[in-house]
PDB file of C-alpha atoms in Angstrom:
ATOM      1  CA  UNK A1101      88.757  90.406 106.684  1.00 88.00           C
ATOM      2  CA  UNK A1102      91.181  92.706 104.956  1.00 94.00           C
ATOM      3  CA  UNK A1103      90.684  93.649 101.302  1.00 98.00           C
ATOM      4  CA  UNK A1104      92.818  95.825  99.067  1.00 98.00           C
ATOM      5  CA  UNK A1105      91.035  97.630  96.267  1.00 98.00           C
ATOM      6  CA  UNK A1106      93.012  98.923  93.313  1.00 98.00           C
ATOM      7  CA  UNK A1107      91.434 101.638  91.159  1.00 98.00           C
ATOM      8  CA  UNK A1108      93.078 102.106  87.776  1.00 97.00           C
ATOM      9  CA  UNK A1109      92.599 104.833  85.189  1.00 95.00           C
ATOM     10  CA  UNK A1110      94.033 103.999  81.775  1.00 90.00           C
ATOM     11  CA  UNK A1111      95.466 106.086  78.978  1.00 83.00           C
ATOM     12  CA  UNK A1112      96.338 103.842  76.042  1.00 70.00           C
ATOM     13  CA  UNK A1113      97.855 105.303  72.913  1.00 69.00           C
ATOM     14  CA  UNK A1114      97.235 102.822  70.073  1.00 62.00           C
ATOM     15  CA  UNK A1115     100.295 104.092  68.232  1.00 59.00           C
ATOM     16  CA  UNK A1116     102.541 102.696  70.999  1.00 62.00           C
ATOM     17  CA  UNK A1117     101.499  99.072  71.052  1.00 68.00           C
ATOM     18  CA  UNK A1118      99.066  96.333  70.201  1.00 82.00           C
ATOM     19  CA  UNK A1119      96.257  96.751  72.724  1.00 80.00           C
ATOM     20  CA  UNK A1120      94.590  93.399  72.013  1.00 83.00           C
ATOM     21  CA  UNK A1121      97.818  91.459  72.505  1.00 89.00           C
ATOM     22  CA  UNK A1122      98.543  93.308  75.755  1.00 88.00           C
ATOM     23  CA  UNK A1123      94.955  92.799  76.932  1.00 87.00           C
ATOM     24  CA  UNK A1124      95.217  89.036  76.443  1.00 93.00           C
ATOM     25  CA  UNK A1125      98.458  88.934  78.440  1.00 94.00           C
ATOM     26  CA  UNK A1126      96.811  91.065  81.121  1.00 93.00           C
ATOM     27  CA  UNK A1127      93.868  88.661  81.394  1.00 95.00           C
ATOM     28  CA  UNK A1128      96.267  85.757  81.884  1.00 97.00           C
ATOM     29  CA  UNK A1129      97.551  87.551  85.000  1.00 97.00           C
ATOM     30  CA  UNK A1130      94.002  88.100  86.252  1.00 96.00           C
ATOM     31  CA  UNK A1131      93.104  84.436  85.758  1.00 97.00           C
ATOM     32  CA  UNK A1132      96.210  83.225  87.559  1.00 97.00           C
ATOM     33  CA  UNK A1133      95.515  85.558  90.502  1.00 98.00           C
ATOM     34  CA  UNK A1134      91.950  84.246  90.633  1.00 98.00           C
ATOM     35  CA  UNK A1135      93.249  80.665  90.656  1.00 97.00           C
ATOM     36  CA  UNK A1136      95.697  81.599  93.442  1.00 97.00           C
ATOM     37  CA  UNK A1137      92.675  82.929  95.388  1.00 97.00           C
ATOM     38  CA  UNK A1138      94.169  86.394  95.820  1.00 98.00           C
ATOM     39  CA  UNK A1139      91.901  88.229  93.352  1.00 98.00           C
ATOM     40  CA  UNK A1140      88.346  88.363  94.650  1.00 97.00           C
ATOM     41  CA  UNK A1141      86.764  90.583  91.978  1.00 97.00           C
ATOM     42  CA  UNK A1142      87.743  92.296  88.742  1.00 97.00           C
ATOM     43  CA  UNK A1143      85.672  95.031  87.105  1.00 97.00           C
ATOM     44  CA  UNK A1144      86.280  97.001  83.910  1.00 93.00           C
ATOM     45  CA  UNK A1145      84.784 100.478  83.705  1.00 92.00           C
ATOM     46  CA  UNK A1146      81.898 100.793  81.249  1.00 91.00           C
ATOM     47  CA  UNK A1147      83.927 103.428  79.379  1.00 86.00           C
ATOM     48  CA  UNK A1148      86.769 100.863  79.042  1.00 83.00           C
ATOM     49  CA  UNK A1149      89.242 103.401  80.430  1.00 87.00           C
ATOM     50  CA  UNK A1150      89.974 101.769  83.754  1.00 92.00           C
ATOM     51  CA  UNK A1151      89.369  98.949  86.177  1.00 95.00           C
ATOM     52  CA  UNK A1152      88.802  97.998  89.785  1.00 98.00           C
ATOM     53  CA  UNK A1153      90.445  94.951  91.340  1.00 98.00           C
ATOM     54  CA  UNK A1154      89.732  93.612  94.801  1.00 98.00           C
ATOM     55  CA  UNK A1155      92.462  91.500  96.366  1.00 98.00           C
ATOM     56  CA  UNK A1156      92.294  89.254  99.426  1.00 97.00           C
ATOM     57  CA  UNK A1157      94.766  87.076 101.342  1.00 94.00           C
ATOM     58  CA  UNK A1158      97.692  89.252 100.235  1.00 96.00           C
ATOM     59  CA  UNK A1159      99.689  92.188 101.598  1.00 96.00           C
ATOM     60  CA  UNK A1160      99.743  95.647 100.018  1.00 97.00           C
ATOM     61  CA  UNK A1161     103.407  95.398  99.024  1.00 97.00           C
ATOM     62  CA  UNK A1162     102.692  92.282  96.961  1.00 98.00           C
ATOM     63  CA  UNK A1163      99.607  93.864  95.379  1.00 98.00           C
ATOM     64  CA  UNK A1164     101.754  96.789  94.237  1.00 98.00           C
ATOM     65  CA  UNK A1165     104.318  94.387  92.736  1.00 98.00           C
ATOM     66  CA  UNK A1166     101.544  92.461  90.974  1.00 98.00           C
ATOM     67  CA  UNK A1167     100.032  95.604  89.453  1.00 98.00           C
ATOM     68  CA  UNK A1168     103.438  96.895  88.357  1.00 97.00           C
ATOM     69  CA  UNK A1169     104.083  93.572  86.579  1.00 97.00           C
ATOM     70  CA  UNK A1170     101.040  93.943  84.325  1.00 96.00           C
ATOM     71  CA  UNK A1171     101.668  94.419  80.578  1.00 92.00           C
ATOM     72  CA  UNK A1172      99.426  97.507  80.530  1.00 91.00           C
ATOM     73  CA  UNK A1173     101.065  99.108  83.588  1.00 93.00           C
ATOM     74  CA  UNK A1174     103.037 101.631  81.464  1.00 89.00           C
ATOM     75  CA  UNK A1175      99.679 102.928  80.168  1.00 89.00           C
ATOM     76  CA  UNK A1176      98.099 103.367  83.588  1.00 92.00           C
ATOM     77  CA  UNK A1177      97.511 107.044  84.152  1.00 93.00           C
ATOM     78  CA  UNK A1178      96.521 106.683  87.802  1.00 97.00           C
ATOM     79  CA  UNK A1179      96.635 103.789  90.281  1.00 98.00           C
ATOM     80  CA  UNK A1180      95.081 104.046  93.745  1.00 98.00           C
ATOM     81  CA  UNK A1181      95.498 101.427  96.467  1.00 98.00           C
ATOM     82  CA  UNK A1182      92.816 101.400  99.164  1.00 98.00           C
ATOM     83  CA  UNK A1183      92.710  99.191 102.278  1.00 96.00           C
ATOM     84  CA  UNK A1184      89.331  98.009 103.549  1.00 96.00           C
ATOM     85  CA  UNK A1185      88.081  95.726 106.285  1.00 93.00           C
ATOM     86  CA  UNK A1186      85.258  93.537 104.958  1.00 90.00           C
ATOM     87  CA  UNK A1187      82.441  93.403 107.492  1.00 92.00           C
ATOM     88  CA  UNK A1188      80.060  91.028 105.666  1.00 89.00           C
TER      89      UNK A1188
END
């Protein structure tokens, strides 16, 4: 089974926006993807400066579009897309 992992490193400048408001909008996206059964797992780094998302049942091109639609996308310093085959 194919999985796409997205590794995100954040750089948020509090002078450029309301982080809490953007975070709430971001979580709405995560919840809708979970309900659509395309987001398998979502992790936030302990340092709160990044995240890891694991997608399933979706193609890479759509994952990229989804990530680029996120409210915090302009503050993402680095985004890596990795394809995996889930064995078990």
